């Protein structure tokens, strides 16, 4: 998971651009004088074309504004899909700078896990597929016991435990946002308008070596970063950001659903 956060940071840092001259618009005027009697029947002029989003800004300035707006958010949802040398990983986390966090992570074909972090307490849950995948070196009897004990249940974990440490990378929003930089030079260009989950955005594209970075910046409301995508590298990734400044609802699981690993059979 730490590799995912590094990949996201690197992609955002690449969203800077050369100055791009904004498209100007010419306004035509009608030099013909209308007769007074014709003025009343004259059709209204067509509305002026809507200016392009951030038309008066270079790509670098757009990226800077987006980074600043995104870093100012106190909570957000992060949805990540990355292909690593170990396989495809998908994650969906709703996290806050205060540390409360909920989310799921899955290794495609090997099952999924769920995390809830409330203050300093961390709770993990694993589905049957993941438990069996992690029990491949055990006997069937032992694997069946693990599944019976833990599938659909929760265990309490410490932040530095190996099972939770990587997932908690997405819960450290303050550190993630602290790594996002502005004013990075590059060859980013504006690439037209797009939408991300129905929200209007401006697309920025940059290249660095074999990798291509694509970002989508919200054009309505605050200029939040809505999407990052890297292609062409060793670990292609797509990350979507949403639900800015909405409350994170992270609750401790019910006591009956928490397994005490010191006494798993109760």
PDB file of C-alpha atoms in Angstrom:
ATOM      1  CA  UNK A   1       0.000   0.000   0.000  1.00  0.00           C
ATOM      2  CA  UNK A   2       2.887   2.347   0.624  1.00  0.00           C
ATOM      3  CA  UNK A   3       3.841   1.848  -3.040  1.00  0.00           C
ATOM      4  CA  UNK A   4       0.327   2.956  -4.019  1.00  0.00           C
ATOM      5  CA  UNK A   5       0.578   6.189  -2.059  1.00  0.00           C
ATOM      6  CA  UNK A   6       3.987   6.886  -3.583  1.00  0.00           C
ATOM      7  CA  UNK A   7       2.573   6.275  -7.058  1.00  0.00           C
ATOM      8  CA  UNK A   8      -0.312   8.649  -6.377  1.00  0.00           C
ATOM      9  CA  UNK A   9       2.062  11.329  -5.109  1.00  0.00           C
ATOM     10  CA  UNK A  10       4.361  10.978  -8.102  1.00  0.00           C
ATOM     11  CA  UNK A  11       1.424  11.296 -10.485  1.00  0.00           C
ATOM     12  CA  UNK A  12       0.155  14.449  -8.820  1.00  0.00           C
ATOM     13  CA  UNK A  13       3.615  16.012  -8.747  1.00  0.00           C
ATOM     14  CA  UNK A  14       3.774  15.503 -12.514  1.00  0.00           C
ATOM     15  CA  UNK A  15       0.621  17.542 -13.071  1.00  0.00           C
ATOM     16  CA  UNK A  16       2.347  20.776 -13.957  1.00  0.00           C
ATOM     17  CA  UNK A  17       2.500  22.441 -17.333  1.00  0.00           C
ATOM     18  CA  UNK A  18       4.014  24.821 -19.778  1.00  0.00           C
ATOM     19  CA  UNK A  19       2.115  28.081 -20.174  1.00  0.00           C
ATOM     20  CA  UNK A  20      -0.671  27.590 -22.642  1.00  0.00           C
ATOM     21  CA  UNK A  21      -2.095  30.587 -24.443  1.00  0.00           C
ATOM     22  CA  UNK A  22      -5.788  30.812 -23.752  1.00  0.00           C
ATOM     23  CA  UNK A  23      -8.059  30.727 -26.745  1.00  0.00           C
ATOM     24  CA  UNK A  24      -9.360  34.216 -27.434  1.00  0.00           C
ATOM     25  CA  UNK A  25     -12.770  35.001 -28.847  1.00  0.00           C
ATOM     26  CA  UNK A  26     -13.595  37.716 -31.299  1.00  0.00           C
ATOM     27  CA  UNK A  27     -16.796  39.704 -31.033  1.00  0.00           C
ATOM     28  CA  UNK A  28     -18.406  40.875 -34.226  1.00  0.00           C
ATOM     29  CA  UNK A  29     -20.376  44.092 -34.319  1.00  0.00           C
ATOM     30  CA  UNK A  30     -23.175  45.001 -36.667  1.00  0.00           C
ATOM     31  CA  UNK A  31     -22.377  48.352 -38.275  1.00  0.00           C
ATOM     32  CA  UNK A  32     -25.733  48.570 -39.945  1.00  0.00           C
ATOM     33  CA  UNK A  33     -28.088  50.947 -38.159  1.00  0.00           C
ATOM     34  CA  UNK A  34     -31.474  49.487 -37.524  1.00  0.00           C
ATOM     35  CA  UNK A  35     -34.547  51.488 -38.220  1.00  0.00           C
ATOM     36  CA  UNK A  36     -36.544  52.411 -35.126  1.00  0.00           C
ATOM     37  CA  UNK A  37     -39.550  50.485 -36.280  1.00  0.00           C
ATOM     38  CA  UNK A  38     -37.478  47.340 -36.868  1.00  0.00           C
ATOM     39  CA  UNK A  39     -35.837  47.385 -33.418  1.00  0.00           C
ATOM     40  CA  UNK A  40     -38.883  45.924 -31.680  1.00  0.00           C
ATOM     41  CA  UNK A  41     -38.953  42.898 -33.954  1.00  0.00           C
ATOM     42  CA  UNK A  42     -35.200  42.278 -33.890  1.00  0.00           C
ATOM     43  CA  UNK A  43     -34.322  38.794 -32.621  1.00  0.00           C
ATOM     44  CA  UNK A  44     -32.082  38.612 -29.569  1.00  0.00           C
ATOM     45  CA  UNK A  45     -28.430  37.976 -30.300  1.00  0.00           C
ATOM     46  CA  UNK A  46     -27.102  34.518 -29.650  1.00  0.00           C
ATOM     47  CA  UNK A  47     -25.478  34.052 -26.278  1.00  0.00           C
ATOM     48  CA  UNK A  48     -21.697  34.389 -26.199  1.00  0.00           C
ATOM     49  CA  UNK A  49     -19.851  31.056 -26.261  1.00  0.00           C
ATOM     50  CA  UNK A  50     -19.080  29.744 -22.791  1.00  0.00           C
ATOM     51  CA  UNK A  51     -15.393  30.290 -22.073  1.00  0.00           C
ATOM     52  CA  UNK A  52     -13.237  27.214 -21.664  1.00  0.00           C
ATOM     53  CA  UNK A  53     -12.568  26.198 -18.036  1.00  0.00           C
ATOM     54  CA  UNK A  54      -9.496  27.978 -16.624  1.00  0.00           C
ATOM     55  CA  UNK A  55      -9.063  29.665 -20.001  1.00  0.00           C
ATOM     56  CA  UNK A  56      -6.939  32.437 -18.497  1.00  0.00           C
ATOM     57  CA  UNK A  57      -4.552  30.054 -16.702  1.00  0.00           C
ATOM     58  CA  UNK A  58      -1.621  27.945 -17.768  1.00  0.00           C
ATOM     59  CA  UNK A  59      -1.652  24.259 -16.995  1.00  0.00           C
ATOM     60  CA  UNK A  60       0.843  24.878 -14.200  1.00  0.00           C
ATOM     61  CA  UNK A  61      -1.439  27.392 -12.501  1.00  0.00           C
ATOM     62  CA  UNK A  62      -4.411  25.051 -12.816  1.00  0.00           C
ATOM     63  CA  UNK A  63      -2.383  22.247 -11.232  1.00  0.00           C
ATOM     64  CA  UNK A  64      -1.233  24.542  -8.421  1.00  0.00           C
ATOM     65  CA  UNK A  65      -4.775  25.642  -7.652  1.00  0.00           C
ATOM     66  CA  UNK A  66      -5.951  22.046  -7.650  1.00  0.00           C
ATOM     67  CA  UNK A  67      -3.198  20.866  -5.323  1.00  0.00           C
ATOM     68  CA  UNK A  68      -3.903  23.698  -2.876  1.00  0.00           C
ATOM     69  CA  UNK A  69      -7.654  23.032  -2.893  1.00  0.00           C
ATOM     70  CA  UNK A  70      -7.187  19.277  -2.470  1.00  0.00           C
ATOM     71  CA  UNK A  71      -4.641  19.683   0.349  1.00  0.00           C
ATOM     72  CA  UNK A  72      -7.100  21.918   2.208  1.00  0.00           C
ATOM     73  CA  UNK A  73      -9.751  19.185   2.352  1.00  0.00           C
ATOM     74  CA  UNK A  74     -10.164  17.512   5.745  1.00  0.00           C
ATOM     75  CA  UNK A  75     -11.694  14.296   4.435  1.00  0.00           C
ATOM     76  CA  UNK A  76     -11.985  12.513   1.098  1.00  0.00           C
ATOM     77  CA  UNK A  77     -12.642   9.201  -0.572  1.00  0.00           C
ATOM     78  CA  UNK A  78      -9.826   7.509  -2.482  1.00  0.00           C
ATOM     79  CA  UNK A  79     -10.558   4.729  -4.981  1.00  0.00           C
ATOM     80  CA  UNK A  80      -7.431   3.114  -6.407  1.00  0.00           C
ATOM     81  CA  UNK A  81      -6.846   0.442  -9.030  1.00  0.00           C
ATOM     82  CA  UNK A  82      -3.186  -0.486  -9.615  1.00  0.00           C
ATOM     83  CA  UNK A  83      -1.409  -3.321 -11.396  1.00  0.00           C
ATOM     84  CA  UNK A  84       1.688  -4.373  -9.495  1.00  0.00           C
ATOM     85  CA  UNK A  85       4.268  -7.093 -10.029  1.00  0.00           C
ATOM     86  CA  UNK A  86       2.343  -9.096  -7.412  1.00  0.00           C
ATOM     87  CA  UNK A  87      -1.025  -8.676  -9.141  1.00  0.00           C
ATOM     88  CA  UNK A  88      -3.881  -6.226  -9.454  1.00  0.00           C
ATOM     89  CA  UNK A  89      -4.839  -4.397  -6.265  1.00  0.00           C
ATOM     90  CA  UNK A  90      -8.037  -2.428  -5.728  1.00  0.00           C
ATOM     91  CA  UNK A  91      -8.693  -0.164  -2.755  1.00  0.00           C
ATOM     92  CA  UNK A  92     -11.561   2.062  -1.654  1.00  0.00           C
ATOM     93  CA  UNK A  93     -10.955   4.221   1.430  1.00  0.00           C
ATOM     94  CA  UNK A  94     -12.803   7.101   3.075  1.00  0.00           C
ATOM     95  CA  UNK A  95     -10.295   8.885   5.261  1.00  0.00           C
ATOM     96  CA  UNK A  96      -9.645  12.057   7.234  1.00  0.00           C
ATOM     97  CA  UNK A  97      -6.688  14.136   8.388  1.00  0.00           C
ATOM     98  CA  UNK A  98      -7.770  13.312  11.949  1.00  0.00           C
ATOM     99  CA  UNK A  99      -7.087   9.631  11.317  1.00  0.00           C
ATOM    100  CA  UNK A 100     -10.569   8.080  11.323  1.00  0.00           C
ATOM    101  CA  UNK A 101     -10.836   5.830   8.326  1.00  0.00           C
ATOM    102  CA  UNK A 102     -12.814   3.027   6.708  1.00  0.00           C
ATOM    103  CA  UNK A 103     -11.967   1.046   3.625  1.00  0.00           C
ATOM    104  CA  UNK A 104     -11.552  -2.159   1.696  1.00  0.00           C
ATOM    105  CA  UNK A 105      -8.643  -3.600  -0.228  1.00  0.00           C
ATOM    106  CA  UNK A 106      -8.547  -6.604  -2.514  1.00  0.00           C
ATOM    107  CA  UNK A 107      -5.972  -8.517  -4.462  1.00  0.00           C
ATOM    108  CA  UNK A 108      -7.857  -9.559  -7.581  1.00  0.00           C
ATOM    109  CA  UNK A 109      -8.368 -13.321  -7.489  1.00  0.00           C
ATOM    110  CA  UNK A 110      -7.229 -13.679  -3.891  1.00  0.00           C
ATOM    111  CA  UNK A 111     -10.016 -12.106  -1.816  1.00  0.00           C
ATOM    112  CA  UNK A 112     -10.471  -8.888   0.119  1.00  0.00           C
ATOM    113  CA  UNK A 113     -10.040  -7.299   3.529  1.00  0.00           C
ATOM    114  CA  UNK A 114     -11.816  -4.477   5.321  1.00  0.00           C
ATOM    115  CA  UNK A 115     -10.426  -1.946   7.777  1.00  0.00           C
ATOM    116  CA  UNK A 116     -11.956   0.442  10.304  1.00  0.00           C
ATOM    117  CA  UNK A 117      -9.770   2.887  12.206  1.00  0.00           C
ATOM    118  CA  UNK A 118     -11.294   4.811  15.084  1.00  0.00           C
ATOM    119  CA  UNK A 119      -8.745   7.023  16.804  1.00  0.00           C
ATOM    120  CA  UNK A 120      -5.761   4.780  17.544  1.00  0.00           C
ATOM    121  CA  UNK A 121      -7.742   1.537  17.362  1.00  0.00           C
ATOM    122  CA  UNK A 122      -7.674  -0.549  14.198  1.00  0.00           C
ATOM    123  CA  UNK A 123     -10.068  -3.360  13.258  1.00  0.00           C
ATOM    124  CA  UNK A 124      -9.624  -5.789  10.373  1.00  0.00           C
ATOM    125  CA  UNK A 125     -11.930  -8.263   8.668  1.00  0.00           C
ATOM    126  CA  UNK A 126     -11.059 -10.834   5.987  1.00  0.00           C
ATOM    127  CA  UNK A 127     -13.311 -12.704   3.600  1.00  0.00           C
ATOM    128  CA  UNK A 128     -13.116 -16.478   3.118  1.00  0.00           C
ATOM    129  CA  UNK A 129     -11.267 -16.230  -0.202  1.00  0.00           C
ATOM    130  CA  UNK A 130      -8.441 -14.207   1.319  1.00  0.00           C
ATOM    131  CA  UNK A 131      -8.222 -16.413   4.394  1.00  0.00           C
ATOM    132  CA  UNK A 132      -7.916 -19.532   2.242  1.00  0.00           C
ATOM    133  CA  UNK A 133      -5.380 -17.822   0.010  1.00  0.00           C
ATOM    134  CA  UNK A 134      -3.276 -16.986   3.058  1.00  0.00           C
ATOM    135  CA  UNK A 135      -3.659 -20.525   4.410  1.00  0.00           C
ATOM    136  CA  UNK A 136      -2.338 -22.366   1.352  1.00  0.00           C
ATOM    137  CA  UNK A 137       0.594 -23.785   3.278  1.00  0.00           C
ATOM    138  CA  UNK A 138      -1.641 -25.204   6.006  1.00  0.00           C
ATOM    139  CA  UNK A 139      -3.631 -28.426   6.056  1.00  0.00           C
ATOM    140  CA  UNK A 140      -7.268 -28.353   4.986  1.00  0.00           C
ATOM    141  CA  UNK A 141      -8.318 -28.915   8.600  1.00  0.00           C
ATOM    142  CA  UNK A 142      -6.269 -25.933   9.768  1.00  0.00           C
ATOM    143  CA  UNK A 143      -7.503 -23.751   6.904  1.00  0.00           C
ATOM    144  CA  UNK A 144     -11.109 -24.686   7.625  1.00  0.00           C
ATOM    145  CA  UNK A 145     -10.625 -23.715  11.264  1.00  0.00           C
ATOM    146  CA  UNK A 146      -9.179 -20.335  10.285  1.00  0.00           C
ATOM    147  CA  UNK A 147     -12.126 -19.672   7.980  1.00  0.00           C
ATOM    148  CA  UNK A 148     -14.674 -20.787  10.582  1.00  0.00           C
ATOM    149  CA  UNK A 149     -13.068 -18.566  13.223  1.00  0.00           C
ATOM    150  CA  UNK A 150     -12.370 -15.400  11.242  1.00  0.00           C
ATOM    151  CA  UNK A 151     -14.474 -15.162   8.072  1.00  0.00           C
ATOM    152  CA  UNK A 152     -16.963 -12.331   8.453  1.00  0.00           C
ATOM    153  CA  UNK A 153     -15.539 -11.438  11.866  1.00  0.00           C
ATOM    154  CA  UNK A 154     -13.259  -8.648  13.086  1.00  0.00           C
ATOM    155  CA  UNK A 155      -9.949  -8.673  14.890  1.00  0.00           C
ATOM    156  CA  UNK A 156      -8.378  -5.751  16.726  1.00  0.00           C
ATOM    157  CA  UNK A 157      -4.952  -4.877  15.363  1.00  0.00           C
ATOM    158  CA  UNK A 158      -2.169  -2.462  16.228  1.00  0.00           C
ATOM    159  CA  UNK A 159      -1.155   0.206  13.660  1.00  0.00           C
ATOM    160  CA  UNK A 160       2.312  -1.337  13.326  1.00  0.00           C
ATOM    161  CA  UNK A 161       1.088  -4.906  12.813  1.00  0.00           C
ATOM    162  CA  UNK A 162       2.046  -6.260   9.340  1.00  0.00           C
ATOM    163  CA  UNK A 163      -1.592  -7.132   8.537  1.00  0.00           C
ATOM    164  CA  UNK A 164      -2.713  -3.528   8.975  1.00  0.00           C
ATOM    165  CA  UNK A 165       0.396  -1.436   8.299  1.00  0.00           C
ATOM    166  CA  UNK A 166       0.117  -1.380   4.510  1.00  0.00           C
ATOM    167  CA  UNK A 167      -3.621  -0.692   4.496  1.00  0.00           C
ATOM    168  CA  UNK A 168      -3.134   2.142   6.951  1.00  0.00           C
ATOM    169  CA  UNK A 169      -1.133   3.993   4.314  1.00  0.00           C
ATOM    170  CA  UNK A 170      -4.481   5.199   2.973  1.00  0.00           C
ATOM    171  CA  UNK A 171      -5.612   6.317   6.420  1.00  0.00           C
ATOM    172  CA  UNK A 172      -2.698   8.728   6.865  1.00  0.00           C
ATOM    173  CA  UNK A 173      -4.308  11.436   4.762  1.00  0.00           C
ATOM    174  CA  UNK A 174      -2.304  14.224   6.382  1.00  0.00           C
ATOM    175  CA  UNK A 175       0.996  12.658   5.320  1.00  0.00           C
ATOM    176  CA  UNK A 176      -0.271  11.849   1.840  1.00  0.00           C
ATOM    177  CA  UNK A 177      -1.451  15.387   1.212  1.00  0.00           C
ATOM    178  CA  UNK A 178       1.718  16.786   2.732  1.00  0.00           C
ATOM    179  CA  UNK A 179       3.706  15.145  -0.061  1.00  0.00           C
ATOM    180  CA  UNK A 180       1.723  16.805  -2.831  1.00  0.00           C
ATOM    181  CA  UNK A 181       3.814  19.596  -4.343  1.00  0.00           C
ATOM    182  CA  UNK A 182       3.042  22.624  -6.473  1.00  0.00           C
ATOM    183  CA  UNK A 183       5.029  24.553  -9.023  1.00  0.00           C
ATOM    184  CA  UNK A 184       6.807  21.549 -10.540  1.00  0.00           C
ATOM    185  CA  UNK A 185       8.121  22.266 -14.018  1.00  0.00           C
ATOM    186  CA  UNK A 186       7.177  19.934 -16.852  1.00  0.00           C
ATOM    187  CA  UNK A 187       5.494  19.515 -20.210  1.00  0.00           C
ATOM    188  CA  UNK A 188       1.892  19.199 -19.100  1.00  0.00           C
ATOM    189  CA  UNK A 189      -0.717  20.332 -21.542  1.00  0.00           C
ATOM    190  CA  UNK A 190      -4.396  21.006 -21.307  1.00  0.00           C
ATOM    191  CA  UNK A 191      -6.273  18.256 -23.089  1.00  0.00           C
ATOM    192  CA  UNK A 192      -9.861  19.456 -23.182  1.00  0.00           C
ATOM    193  CA  UNK A 193     -12.902  18.930 -21.016  1.00  0.00           C
ATOM    194  CA  UNK A 194     -14.018  15.602 -19.585  1.00  0.00           C
ATOM    195  CA  UNK A 195     -16.216  14.191 -16.834  1.00  0.00           C
ATOM    196  CA  UNK A 196     -15.374  12.045 -13.813  1.00  0.00           C
ATOM    197  CA  UNK A 197     -18.381  10.214 -12.398  1.00  0.00           C
ATOM    198  CA  UNK A 198     -20.663  12.867 -13.866  1.00  0.00           C
ATOM    199  CA  UNK A 199     -18.613  15.858 -12.641  1.00  0.00           C
ATOM    200  CA  UNK A 200     -17.197  18.319 -15.156  1.00  0.00           C
ATOM    201  CA  UNK A 201     -13.425  18.497 -15.272  1.00  0.00           C
ATOM    202  CA  UNK A 202     -10.444  19.800 -17.201  1.00  0.00           C
ATOM    203  CA  UNK A 203      -7.977  17.162 -18.336  1.00  0.00           C
ATOM    204  CA  UNK A 204      -4.230  17.704 -18.009  1.00  0.00           C
ATOM    205  CA  UNK A 205      -1.636  15.383 -19.549  1.00  0.00           C
ATOM    206  CA  UNK A 206       2.103  15.097 -18.970  1.00  0.00           C
ATOM    207  CA  UNK A 207       4.823  12.606 -19.878  1.00  0.00           C
ATOM    208  CA  UNK A 208       7.969  11.594 -18.080  1.00  0.00           C
ATOM    209  CA  UNK A 209      10.049   8.943 -19.759  1.00  0.00           C
ATOM    210  CA  UNK A 210       7.826   6.024 -20.655  1.00  0.00           C
ATOM    211  CA  UNK A 211       5.051   7.120 -18.278  1.00  0.00           C
ATOM    212  CA  UNK A 212       2.059   9.262 -19.157  1.00  0.00           C
ATOM    213  CA  UNK A 213       0.245  11.111 -16.370  1.00  0.00           C
ATOM    214  CA  UNK A 214      -3.361  12.223 -16.752  1.00  0.00           C
ATOM    215  CA  UNK A 215      -5.228  14.370 -14.224  1.00  0.00           C
ATOM    216  CA  UNK A 216      -8.810  15.626 -14.126  1.00  0.00           C
ATOM    217  CA  UNK A 217      -9.459  18.902 -12.277  1.00  0.00           C
ATOM    218  CA  UNK A 218     -12.964  19.900 -11.190  1.00  0.00           C
ATOM    219  CA  UNK A 219     -14.275  22.903 -13.117  1.00  0.00           C
ATOM    220  CA  UNK A 220     -17.314  23.515 -10.906  1.00  0.00           C
ATOM    221  CA  UNK A 221     -16.967  24.535  -7.279  1.00  0.00           C
ATOM    222  CA  UNK A 222     -13.492  24.142  -5.805  1.00  0.00           C
ATOM    223  CA  UNK A 223     -10.841  22.921  -8.261  1.00  0.00           C
ATOM    224  CA  UNK A 224     -10.353  19.579  -6.547  1.00  0.00           C
ATOM    225  CA  UNK A 225      -8.304  16.847  -8.122  1.00  0.00           C
ATOM    226  CA  UNK A 226     -10.877  14.255  -9.237  1.00  0.00           C
ATOM    227  CA  UNK A 227      -8.731  11.695 -10.988  1.00  0.00           C
ATOM    228  CA  UNK A 228      -5.109  10.653 -11.512  1.00  0.00           C
ATOM    229  CA  UNK A 229      -3.977   8.041 -14.001  1.00  0.00           C
ATOM    230  CA  UNK A 230      -0.524   6.727 -14.866  1.00  0.00           C
ATOM    231  CA  UNK A 231       0.120   4.529 -17.886  1.00  0.00           C
ATOM    232  CA  UNK A 232       3.202   3.147 -19.556  1.00  0.00           C
ATOM    233  CA  UNK A 233       5.150   2.499 -16.359  1.00  0.00           C
ATOM    234  CA  UNK A 234       5.755  -0.634 -14.311  1.00  0.00           C
ATOM    235  CA  UNK A 235       2.699  -0.077 -12.104  1.00  0.00           C
ATOM    236  CA  UNK A 236      -0.133   1.572 -14.096  1.00  0.00           C
ATOM    237  CA  UNK A 237      -2.654   3.135 -11.745  1.00  0.00           C
ATOM    238  CA  UNK A 238      -5.951   4.984 -11.656  1.00  0.00           C
ATOM    239  CA  UNK A 239      -6.999   6.904  -8.554  1.00  0.00           C
ATOM    240  CA  UNK A 240     -10.257   8.792  -8.107  1.00  0.00           C
ATOM    241  CA  UNK A 241     -10.880  11.345  -5.357  1.00  0.00           C
ATOM    242  CA  UNK A 242     -14.342  12.410  -4.171  1.00  0.00           C
ATOM    243  CA  UNK A 243     -16.577  13.171  -1.170  1.00  0.00           C
ATOM    244  CA  UNK A 244     -14.368  16.051  -0.058  1.00  0.00           C
ATOM    245  CA  UNK A 245     -15.069  17.351   3.468  1.00  0.00           C
ATOM    246  CA  UNK A 246     -17.886  14.890   4.066  1.00  0.00           C
ATOM    247  CA  UNK A 247     -17.873  13.239   7.511  1.00  0.00           C
ATOM    248  CA  UNK A 248     -16.110   9.907   7.866  1.00  0.00           C
ATOM    249  CA  UNK A 249     -18.344   7.479   9.737  1.00  0.00           C
ATOM    250  CA  UNK A 250     -15.925   5.051  11.407  1.00  0.00           C
ATOM    251  CA  UNK A 251     -17.470   2.951  14.178  1.00  0.00           C
ATOM    252  CA  UNK A 252     -16.030   0.165  16.281  1.00  0.00           C
ATOM    253  CA  UNK A 253     -17.558  -3.172  15.227  1.00  0.00           C
ATOM    254  CA  UNK A 254     -20.070  -4.775  17.577  1.00  0.00           C
ATOM    255  CA  UNK A 255     -18.413  -6.693  20.415  1.00  0.00           C
ATOM    256  CA  UNK A 256     -20.092  -9.952  19.322  1.00  0.00           C
ATOM    257  CA  UNK A 257     -18.334  -9.680  15.940  1.00  0.00           C
ATOM    258  CA  UNK A 258     -14.825  -9.152  17.335  1.00  0.00           C
ATOM    259  CA  UNK A 259     -12.697 -12.278  17.780  1.00  0.00           C
ATOM    260  CA  UNK A 260     -10.206 -12.396  20.625  1.00  0.00           C
ATOM    261  CA  UNK A 261      -7.270 -14.188  19.034  1.00  0.00           C
ATOM    262  CA  UNK A 262      -6.005 -15.071  22.494  1.00  0.00           C
ATOM    263  CA  UNK A 263      -9.192 -17.071  22.948  1.00  0.00           C
ATOM    264  CA  UNK A 264     -10.677 -17.514  19.438  1.00  0.00           C
ATOM    265  CA  UNK A 265     -13.278 -20.080  20.425  1.00  0.00           C
ATOM    266  CA  UNK A 266     -14.597 -17.872  23.267  1.00  0.00           C
TER     267      UNK A 266
END
